[in-house]
XYZ file of C-alpha atoms in Angstrom:
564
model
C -71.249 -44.128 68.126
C -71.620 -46.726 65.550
C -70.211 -47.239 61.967
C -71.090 -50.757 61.171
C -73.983 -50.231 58.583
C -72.928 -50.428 54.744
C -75.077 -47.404 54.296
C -73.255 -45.247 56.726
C -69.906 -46.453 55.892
C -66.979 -44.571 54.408
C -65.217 -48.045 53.545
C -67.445 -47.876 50.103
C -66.586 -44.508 49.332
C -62.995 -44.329 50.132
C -62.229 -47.759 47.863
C -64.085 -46.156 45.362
C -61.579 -43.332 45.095
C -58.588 -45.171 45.424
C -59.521 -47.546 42.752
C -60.147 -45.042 40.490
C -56.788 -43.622 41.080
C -55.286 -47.028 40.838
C -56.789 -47.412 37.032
C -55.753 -43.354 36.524
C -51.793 -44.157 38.081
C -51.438 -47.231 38.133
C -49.262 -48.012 41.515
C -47.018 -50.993 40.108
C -43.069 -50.973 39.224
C -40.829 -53.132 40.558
C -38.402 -50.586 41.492
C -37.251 -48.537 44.592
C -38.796 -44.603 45.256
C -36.335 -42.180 47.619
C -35.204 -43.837 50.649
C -37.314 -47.018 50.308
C -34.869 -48.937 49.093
C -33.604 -49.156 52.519
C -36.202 -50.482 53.893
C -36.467 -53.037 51.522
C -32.867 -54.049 52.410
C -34.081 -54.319 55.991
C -37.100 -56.842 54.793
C -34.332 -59.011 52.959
C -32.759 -59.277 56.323
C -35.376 -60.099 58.313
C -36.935 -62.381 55.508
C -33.703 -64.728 55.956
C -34.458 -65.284 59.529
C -38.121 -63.590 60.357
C -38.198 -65.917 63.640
C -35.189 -64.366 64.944
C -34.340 -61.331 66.167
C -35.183 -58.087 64.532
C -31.896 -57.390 62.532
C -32.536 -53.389 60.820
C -30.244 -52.014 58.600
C -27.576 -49.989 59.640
C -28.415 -46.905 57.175
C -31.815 -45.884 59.159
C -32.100 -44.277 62.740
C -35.439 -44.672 62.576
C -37.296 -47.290 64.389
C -38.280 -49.105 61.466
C -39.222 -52.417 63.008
C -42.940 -51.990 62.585
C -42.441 -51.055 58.857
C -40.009 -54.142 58.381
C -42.425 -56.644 59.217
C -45.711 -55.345 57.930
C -43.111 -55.481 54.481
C -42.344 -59.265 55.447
C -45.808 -60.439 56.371
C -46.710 -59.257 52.768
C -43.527 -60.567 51.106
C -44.072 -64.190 52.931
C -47.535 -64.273 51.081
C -46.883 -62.490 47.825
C -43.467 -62.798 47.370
C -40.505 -60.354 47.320
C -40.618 -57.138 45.428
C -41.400 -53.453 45.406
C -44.704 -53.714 44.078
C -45.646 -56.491 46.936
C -44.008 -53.782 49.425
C -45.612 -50.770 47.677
C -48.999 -52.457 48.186
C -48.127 -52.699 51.701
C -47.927 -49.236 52.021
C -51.674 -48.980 49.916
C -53.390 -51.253 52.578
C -52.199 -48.622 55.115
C -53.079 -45.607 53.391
C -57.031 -47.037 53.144
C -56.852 -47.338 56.889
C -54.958 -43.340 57.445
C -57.998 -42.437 55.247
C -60.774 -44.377 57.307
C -58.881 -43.390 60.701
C -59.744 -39.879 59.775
C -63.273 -40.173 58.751
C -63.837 -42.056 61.849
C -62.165 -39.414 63.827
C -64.339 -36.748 62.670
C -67.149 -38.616 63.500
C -65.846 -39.356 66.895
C -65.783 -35.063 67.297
C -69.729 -34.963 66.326
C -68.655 -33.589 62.559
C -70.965 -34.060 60.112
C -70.974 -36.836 57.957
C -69.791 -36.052 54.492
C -67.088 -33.180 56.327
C -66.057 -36.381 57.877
C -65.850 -38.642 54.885
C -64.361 -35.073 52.963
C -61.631 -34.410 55.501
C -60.542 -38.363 55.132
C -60.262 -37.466 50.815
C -58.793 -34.371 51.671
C -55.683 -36.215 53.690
C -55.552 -39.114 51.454
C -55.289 -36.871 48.421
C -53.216 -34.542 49.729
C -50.191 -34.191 47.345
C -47.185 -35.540 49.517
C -49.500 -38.301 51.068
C -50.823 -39.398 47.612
C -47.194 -39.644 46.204
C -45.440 -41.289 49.173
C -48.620 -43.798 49.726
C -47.383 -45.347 46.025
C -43.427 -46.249 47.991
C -42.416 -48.203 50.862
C -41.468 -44.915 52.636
C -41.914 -44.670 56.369
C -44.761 -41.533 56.565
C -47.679 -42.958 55.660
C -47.903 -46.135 57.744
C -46.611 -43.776 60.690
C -49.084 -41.417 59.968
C -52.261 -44.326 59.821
C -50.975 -45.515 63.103
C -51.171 -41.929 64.726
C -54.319 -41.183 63.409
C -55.629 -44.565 64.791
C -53.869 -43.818 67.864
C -55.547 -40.239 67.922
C -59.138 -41.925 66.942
C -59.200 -43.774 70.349
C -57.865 -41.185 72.482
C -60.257 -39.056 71.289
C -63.116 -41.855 71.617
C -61.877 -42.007 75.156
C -62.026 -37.999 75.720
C -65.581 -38.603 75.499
C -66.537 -41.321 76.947
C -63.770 -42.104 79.694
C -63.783 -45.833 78.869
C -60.114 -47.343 79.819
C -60.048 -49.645 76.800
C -60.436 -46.408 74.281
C -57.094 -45.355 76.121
C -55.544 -48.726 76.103
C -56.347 -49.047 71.787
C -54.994 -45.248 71.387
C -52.110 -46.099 73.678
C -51.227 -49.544 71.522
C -51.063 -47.629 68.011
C -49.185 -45.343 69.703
C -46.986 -47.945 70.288
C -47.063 -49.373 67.362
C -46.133 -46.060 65.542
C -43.252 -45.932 67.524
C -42.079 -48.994 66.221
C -42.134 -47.317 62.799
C -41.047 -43.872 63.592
C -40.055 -42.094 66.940
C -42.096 -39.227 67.304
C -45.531 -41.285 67.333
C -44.875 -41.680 71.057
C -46.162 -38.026 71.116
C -49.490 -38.960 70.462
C -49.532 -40.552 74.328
C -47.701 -37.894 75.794
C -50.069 -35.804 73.981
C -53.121 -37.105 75.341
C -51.044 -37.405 78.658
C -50.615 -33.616 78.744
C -54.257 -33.543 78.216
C -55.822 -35.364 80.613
C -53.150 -33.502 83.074
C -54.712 -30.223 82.136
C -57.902 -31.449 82.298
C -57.853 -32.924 85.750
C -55.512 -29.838 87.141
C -58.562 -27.313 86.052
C -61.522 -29.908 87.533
C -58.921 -30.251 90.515
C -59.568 -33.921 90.063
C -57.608 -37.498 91.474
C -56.554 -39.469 87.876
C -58.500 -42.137 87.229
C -56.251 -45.431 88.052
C -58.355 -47.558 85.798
C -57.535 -45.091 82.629
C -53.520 -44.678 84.223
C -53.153 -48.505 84.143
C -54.795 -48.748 80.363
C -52.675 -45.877 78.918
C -49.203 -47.049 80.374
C -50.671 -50.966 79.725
C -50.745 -50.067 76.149
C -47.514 -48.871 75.493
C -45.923 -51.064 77.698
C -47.148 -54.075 75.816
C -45.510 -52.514 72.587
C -42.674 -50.963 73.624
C -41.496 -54.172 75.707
C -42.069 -56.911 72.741
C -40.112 -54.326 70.737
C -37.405 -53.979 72.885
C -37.058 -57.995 73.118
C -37.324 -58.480 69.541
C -34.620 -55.479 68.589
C -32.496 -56.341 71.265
C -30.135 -57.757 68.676
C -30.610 -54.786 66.321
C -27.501 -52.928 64.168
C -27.315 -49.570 65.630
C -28.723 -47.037 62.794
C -26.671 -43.833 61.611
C -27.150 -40.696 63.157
C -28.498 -38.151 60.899
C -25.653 -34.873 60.498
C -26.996 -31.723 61.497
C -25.277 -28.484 62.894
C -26.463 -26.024 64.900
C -26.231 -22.338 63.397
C -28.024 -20.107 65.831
C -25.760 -17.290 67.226
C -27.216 -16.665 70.410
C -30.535 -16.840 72.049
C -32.339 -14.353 69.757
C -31.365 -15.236 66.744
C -32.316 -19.167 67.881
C -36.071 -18.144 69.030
C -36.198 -16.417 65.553
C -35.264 -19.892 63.739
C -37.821 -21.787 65.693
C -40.481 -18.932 64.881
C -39.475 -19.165 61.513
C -39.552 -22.865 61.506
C -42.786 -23.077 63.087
C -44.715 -20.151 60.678
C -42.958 -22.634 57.902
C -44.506 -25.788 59.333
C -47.884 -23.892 59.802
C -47.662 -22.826 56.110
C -47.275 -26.087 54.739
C -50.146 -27.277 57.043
C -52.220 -24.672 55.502
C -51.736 -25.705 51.561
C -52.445 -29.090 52.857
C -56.014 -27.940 54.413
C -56.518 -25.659 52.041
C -59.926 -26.777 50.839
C -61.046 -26.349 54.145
C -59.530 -22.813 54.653
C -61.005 -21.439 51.710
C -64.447 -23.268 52.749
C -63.659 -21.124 56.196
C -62.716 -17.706 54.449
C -66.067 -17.799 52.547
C -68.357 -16.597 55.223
C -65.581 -13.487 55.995
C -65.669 -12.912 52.544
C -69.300 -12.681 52.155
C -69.771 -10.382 55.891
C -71.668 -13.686 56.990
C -69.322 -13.820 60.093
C -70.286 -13.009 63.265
C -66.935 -11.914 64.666
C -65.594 -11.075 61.223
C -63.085 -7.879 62.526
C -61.759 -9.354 65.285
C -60.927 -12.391 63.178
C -59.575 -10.510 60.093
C -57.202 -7.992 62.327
C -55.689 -11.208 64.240
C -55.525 -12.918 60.949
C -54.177 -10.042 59.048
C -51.654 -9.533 61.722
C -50.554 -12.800 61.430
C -49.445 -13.039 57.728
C -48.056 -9.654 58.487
C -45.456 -11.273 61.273
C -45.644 -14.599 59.102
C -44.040 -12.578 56.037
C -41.665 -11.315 58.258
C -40.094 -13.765 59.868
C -40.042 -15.235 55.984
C -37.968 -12.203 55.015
C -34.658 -13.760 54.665
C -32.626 -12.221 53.326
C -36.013 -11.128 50.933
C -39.461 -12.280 51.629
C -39.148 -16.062 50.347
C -42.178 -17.975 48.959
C -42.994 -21.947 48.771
C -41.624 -24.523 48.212
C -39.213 -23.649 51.243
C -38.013 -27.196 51.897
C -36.689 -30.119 50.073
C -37.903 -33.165 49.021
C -41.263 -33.543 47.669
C -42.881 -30.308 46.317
C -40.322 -29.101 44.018
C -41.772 -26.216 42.182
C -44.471 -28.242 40.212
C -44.044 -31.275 40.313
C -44.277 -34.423 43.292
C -41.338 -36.140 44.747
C -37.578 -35.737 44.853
C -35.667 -35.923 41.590
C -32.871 -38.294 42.162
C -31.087 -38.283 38.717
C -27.708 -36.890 38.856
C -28.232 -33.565 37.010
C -30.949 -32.853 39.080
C -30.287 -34.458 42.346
C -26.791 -32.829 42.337
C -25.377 -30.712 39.928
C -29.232 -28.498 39.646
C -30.894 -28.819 42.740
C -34.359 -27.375 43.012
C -34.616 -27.707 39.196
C -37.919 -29.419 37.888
C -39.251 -29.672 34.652
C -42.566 -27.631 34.771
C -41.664 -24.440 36.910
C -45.016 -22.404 38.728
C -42.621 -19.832 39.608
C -43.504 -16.157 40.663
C -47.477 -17.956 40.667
C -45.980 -19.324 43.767
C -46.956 -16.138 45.732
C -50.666 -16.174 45.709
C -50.162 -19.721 46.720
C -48.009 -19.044 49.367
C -49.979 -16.086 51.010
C -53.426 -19.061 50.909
C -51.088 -21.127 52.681
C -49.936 -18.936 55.135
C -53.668 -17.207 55.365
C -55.223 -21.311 55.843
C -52.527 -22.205 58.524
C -53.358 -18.751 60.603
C -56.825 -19.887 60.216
C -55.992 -23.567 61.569
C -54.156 -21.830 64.935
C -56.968 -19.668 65.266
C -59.608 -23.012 65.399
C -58.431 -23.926 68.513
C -59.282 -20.578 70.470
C -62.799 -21.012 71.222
C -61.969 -24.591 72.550
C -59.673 -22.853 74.921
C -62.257 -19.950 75.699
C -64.798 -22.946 76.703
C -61.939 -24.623 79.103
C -60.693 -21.423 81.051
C -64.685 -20.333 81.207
C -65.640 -20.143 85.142
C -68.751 -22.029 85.584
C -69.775 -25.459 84.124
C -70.558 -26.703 80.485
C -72.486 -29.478 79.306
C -70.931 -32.650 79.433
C -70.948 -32.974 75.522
C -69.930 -29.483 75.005
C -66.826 -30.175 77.322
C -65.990 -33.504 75.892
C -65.602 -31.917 72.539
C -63.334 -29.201 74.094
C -61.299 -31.554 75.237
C -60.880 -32.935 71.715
C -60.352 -29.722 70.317
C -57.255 -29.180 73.347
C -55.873 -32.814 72.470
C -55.602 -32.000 68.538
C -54.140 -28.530 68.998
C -51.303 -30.310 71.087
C -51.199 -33.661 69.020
C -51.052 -31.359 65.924
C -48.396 -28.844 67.972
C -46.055 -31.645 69.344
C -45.696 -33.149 65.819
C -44.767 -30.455 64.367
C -42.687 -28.980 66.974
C -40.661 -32.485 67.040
C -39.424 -31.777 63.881
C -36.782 -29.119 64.641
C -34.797 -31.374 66.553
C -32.784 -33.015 65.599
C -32.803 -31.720 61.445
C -31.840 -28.473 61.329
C -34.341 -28.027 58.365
C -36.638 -31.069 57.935
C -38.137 -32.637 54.864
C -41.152 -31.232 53.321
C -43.124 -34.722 53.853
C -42.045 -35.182 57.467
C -44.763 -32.083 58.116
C -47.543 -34.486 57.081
C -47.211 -35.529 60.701
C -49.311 -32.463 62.131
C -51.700 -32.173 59.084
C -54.615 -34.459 60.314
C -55.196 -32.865 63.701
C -55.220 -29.235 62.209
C -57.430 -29.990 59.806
C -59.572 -31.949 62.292
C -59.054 -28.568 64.547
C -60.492 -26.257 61.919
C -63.445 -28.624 60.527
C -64.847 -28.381 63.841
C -65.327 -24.217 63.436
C -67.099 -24.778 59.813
C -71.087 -23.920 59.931
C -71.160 -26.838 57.601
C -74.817 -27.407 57.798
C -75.931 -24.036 57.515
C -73.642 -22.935 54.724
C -74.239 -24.882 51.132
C -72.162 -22.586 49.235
C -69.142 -23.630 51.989
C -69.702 -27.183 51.135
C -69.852 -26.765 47.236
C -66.457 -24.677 47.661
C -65.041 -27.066 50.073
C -65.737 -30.050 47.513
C -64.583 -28.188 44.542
C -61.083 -27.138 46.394
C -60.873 -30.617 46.643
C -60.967 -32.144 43.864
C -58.788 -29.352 42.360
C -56.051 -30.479 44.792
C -56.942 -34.284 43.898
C -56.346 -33.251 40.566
C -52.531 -31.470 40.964
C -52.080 -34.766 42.859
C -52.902 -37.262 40.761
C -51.085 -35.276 38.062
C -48.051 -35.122 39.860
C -48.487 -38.549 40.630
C -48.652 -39.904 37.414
C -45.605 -37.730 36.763
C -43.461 -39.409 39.239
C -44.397 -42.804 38.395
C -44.110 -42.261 34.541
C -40.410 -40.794 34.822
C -39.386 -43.590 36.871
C -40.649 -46.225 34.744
C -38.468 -44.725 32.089
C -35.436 -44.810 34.108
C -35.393 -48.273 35.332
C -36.641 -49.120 32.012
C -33.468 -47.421 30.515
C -31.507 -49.063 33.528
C -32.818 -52.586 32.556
C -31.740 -51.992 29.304
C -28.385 -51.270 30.212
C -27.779 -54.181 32.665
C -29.830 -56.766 30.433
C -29.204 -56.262 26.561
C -25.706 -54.633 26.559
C -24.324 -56.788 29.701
C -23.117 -52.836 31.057
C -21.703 -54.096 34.736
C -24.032 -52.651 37.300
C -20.930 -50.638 38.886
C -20.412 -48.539 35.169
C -23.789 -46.961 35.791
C -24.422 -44.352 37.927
C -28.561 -44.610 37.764
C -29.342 -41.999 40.323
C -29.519 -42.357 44.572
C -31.897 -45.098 44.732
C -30.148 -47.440 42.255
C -26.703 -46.995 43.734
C -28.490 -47.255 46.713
C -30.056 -51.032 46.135
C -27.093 -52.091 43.694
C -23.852 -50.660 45.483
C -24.016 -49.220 49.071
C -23.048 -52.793 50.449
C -20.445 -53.320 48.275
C -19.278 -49.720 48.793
C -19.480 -49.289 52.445
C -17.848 -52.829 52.685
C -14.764 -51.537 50.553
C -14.769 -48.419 52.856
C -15.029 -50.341 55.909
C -17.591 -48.043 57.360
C -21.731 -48.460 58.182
C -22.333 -44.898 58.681
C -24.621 -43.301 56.405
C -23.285 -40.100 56.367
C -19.283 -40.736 55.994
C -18.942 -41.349 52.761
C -20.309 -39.620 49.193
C -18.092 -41.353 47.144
C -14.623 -40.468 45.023
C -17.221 -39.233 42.579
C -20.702 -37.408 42.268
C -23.249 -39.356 44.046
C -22.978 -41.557 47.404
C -21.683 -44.652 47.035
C -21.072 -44.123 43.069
C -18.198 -46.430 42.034
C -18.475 -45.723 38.393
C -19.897 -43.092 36.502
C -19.263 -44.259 32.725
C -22.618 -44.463 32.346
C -25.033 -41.782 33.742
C -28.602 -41.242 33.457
C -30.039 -37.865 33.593
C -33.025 -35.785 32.662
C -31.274 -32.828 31.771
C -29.463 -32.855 27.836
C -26.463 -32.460 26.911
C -24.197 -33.525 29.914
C -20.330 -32.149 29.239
C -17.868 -34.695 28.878
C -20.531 -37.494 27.375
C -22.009 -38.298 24.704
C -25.933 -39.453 23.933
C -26.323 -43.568 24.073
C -30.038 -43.360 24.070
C -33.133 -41.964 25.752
C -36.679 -43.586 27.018
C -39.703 -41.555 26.672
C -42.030 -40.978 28.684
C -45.250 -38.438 28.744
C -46.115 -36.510 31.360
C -49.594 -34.933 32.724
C -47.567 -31.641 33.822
C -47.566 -29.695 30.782
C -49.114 -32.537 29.201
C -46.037 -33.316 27.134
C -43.460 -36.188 26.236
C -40.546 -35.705 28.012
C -37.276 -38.486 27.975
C -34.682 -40.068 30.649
C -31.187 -39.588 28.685
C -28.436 -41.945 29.283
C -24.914 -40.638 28.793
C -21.695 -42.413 28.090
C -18.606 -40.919 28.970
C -16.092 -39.816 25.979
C -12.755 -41.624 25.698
C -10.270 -39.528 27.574
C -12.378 -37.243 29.955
């Protein structure tokens, strides 16, 4: 299958979107976003010796190698800052987007589903708002999507150097975050079951490509880290009281996972719930009792201790509005607050979410119909089977990693399994035959683009304020960095060191400081979002205006009184 003609491309149109959201949000600030200010430590490291050994930083149990010198290769040429770093991040979110496109292609999809399931992933909220950061999830995610492009490439055609590609970027994910060596035990569990129902010898050529692959990675990473600070464990507890009540957390956790996969393909499961809605589906009862049953059980297991609607995890999606805030008020003393609250609107959103992921589990069932089936297929039929089988456990692995160890993972770690589901239930459209599907599909989209870009600009605009107000501080009234307590990323870049240095500890987790806030050493002044703060007094605020709610809202920085 070939993509090299201008014509046929999706290079053209995928640019095309991201420079328009580039002039719409524009991605610069030379400041840190969530945990990315960590990373950018570890690029400082490396940056003082990047022909030595791979040095980390002692606050991150992930891999991180991979990220930490893409950052320095980019640093070396631009020079050091967040912007350089954030564009980084940019380069690889073009290639997550293309990776996509191409593996919809590589599954026989239609053209412009292709091209629409790469916008759909790019624009998703969460990808869209970590892709403008130096966080960790969306150069993980482009390499397991490249990873999954080849090993799907080499489901249909066999050839050992599609295996040995998807086995290197599965490597090379690794070397950003752990659980992208899933993709090659994925695809490892796949050809297993493949060969065990053909009763069939492996193929040595393909055995020495896959383990080739990963070997080459996973050996040059282990020379170059051998040197490497060991990272902090993350804390987590284990609550379950027995057996029962632990298979009811993991079903809980995976109809949870399933219904943030669903908002996330949601253009595509409303494209997929048009035909039921219309009677234009052939097996339209059987599909609406198992999919009615499903929400029913999904709702359940959600009742706790009352039936609970999205946003059930932490981080990104917080109510309305992208990304976590990391002020003070809101980080700490009102967590969950945002400014711009959906609220009880949040239940027709969460039963499409729930309804979409259902949908998404049920995609893979004629693909496993097709591979239990006695007698023989076709050979292209079959091949895309076995693409449909390698998603569903790609998608199912991903998501199922997430449970351990966090006891309750980040919102944006479930990104992970969103590409293969939605790949999984593009392949069950009647895309062709259906134009009203296609106009509803395209429309869902760019609603979703449009929340995105919204929230977005949002994020971007309120932390432009804050550093803004933070420069102010440091630069025109000389306040010393450790008075101000700017919210987790700025102690985060300005104190840990000197804070975990005075505590004589490099775990992440031991310490939260003798006041509010990890690593605070100072809190006279504090910058919030929330106004008044007890016990301080208004300095001054920085403005900043908001597409959510379309309204100017302000960054408020608080002194402490005399005395408190």
């Amino acid at each position: 299958m070939r993509y090299n003609t201008i014509r046929r491309s999706f290079v053209p149109p995928i640019l095309l979107l991201m420079l328009a959201t580039f002039v719409a949000v524009p991605p610069w600030g030379d400041f840190p976003q969530n945990d990315d200010w960590v990373h950018a430590k570890a690029v400082q490291r490396q940056l003082e010796d990047l022909s030595g050994p791979y040095q980390g930083h002692p606050f991150c149990a992930s891999t991180l190698a991979g990220q930490v010198y893409w950052g320095a290769l980019f640093t070396r040429i631009f020079g050091f800052s967040f912007n350089t770093l954030r564009f980084s991040t940019l380069v690889l979110s073009f290639f997550l987007a293309w990776g996509v496109a191409l593996c919809g292609r590589e599954m026989g999809l239609p053209r412009r589903l292709a091209l629409l399931c790469a916008l759909i992933v790019w624009t998703s909220p969460i990808v869209l708002v970590v892709s403008y950061s130096f966080m960790l999830d969306v150069p993980f995610l482009a390499m397991t999507v490249l990873s999954g492009l080849f090993y799907l490439r080499a489901l249909r055609t066999g050839k050992p150097g599609a295996v040995f590609l998807g086995s290197l970027f599965g490597g090379l994910g690794y070397a950003i975050r752990q659980p992208a060596l899933l993709l090659p035990i994925a695809y490892a569990c796949t050809t297993g079951l493949i060969h065990l129902r053909r009763r069939q010898r492996p193929d040595w050529r393909q055995m020495i490509a896959f383990l080739g692959g990963l070997a080459l990675v996973l050996l040059t990473l282990a020379w170059l880290t051998r040197n490497r600070e060991t990272g902090s464990a993350y804390a987590f507890e284990i609550h379950a009281a027995g057996l029962l009540d632990g298979l009811l957390r993991w079903l809980r956790f995976g109809v949870i996972a399933m219904t943030y996969t669903g908002l996330f393909l949601a253009p595509l499961g409303i494209a997929r719930l048009w035909p039921l809605l219309r009677n234009r589906e052939s097996n339209r009862a059987a599909l609406c009792v198992v999919i009615g049953l499903y929400t029913v059980a999904a709702f359940l297991l959600l009742w706790r201790p009352g039936i609970c609607r999205m946003p059930f995890l932490p981080s990104y999606l917080y109510d309305l509005g992208l990304s976590p805030l990391t002020l003070h008020d809101a980080y700490i003393e009102h967590r969950g607050w945002a400014p711009v609250q959906l609220g009880k609107w949040w239940w027709p959103v969460t039963l499409l979410a729930v309804i979409c992921g259902g949908l998404a589990l049920w995609s893979v069932t004629p693909a496993l119909r097709d591979f239990f089936k006695a007698g023989g297929t076709s050979r292209r039929r079959a091949g895309r089977t076995h693409q449909a089988l390698f998603l569903f456990i790609w998608g199912g692995f991903q998501l199922g990693s997430l449970k351990n160890p966090w006891l309750w993972p980040h919102d944006r770690y479930l990104i992970a399994g969103f590409p293969p589901f939605l790949l999984l239930l593009a392949m069950t459209l009647a895309w062709r035959k259906n134009p009203e599907m296609r106009r509803i599909a395209w429309l869902s989209a760019a609603l979703i683009y449009a929340f995105s870009l919204a929230g977005t600009q949002d994020f971007m605009a309120w932390n432009r304020a804050r550093w803004s107000a933070i420069n102010d501080l440091m630069n025109v009234r000389k306040v010393p960095v450790t008075s101000i307590n700017g919210g987790y990323e700025f102690y985060g870049w300005y104190l840990s060191d000197a804070y975990m240095k005075e505590h004589q500890t490099e775990n992440f987790w031991d310490f939260y400081g003798d006041r509010d806030g990890r690593w605070v050493i100072d809190d006279t002044y504090v910058l919030g979002m929330i106004s008044p703060r007890p016990g301080y007094e208004l300095v001054f605020s920085k403005p900043y205006f908001s597409w959510l709610g379309m309204e100017t809202r302000e960054i408020y920085v608080f002194k402490r009184r005399t005395g408190e």
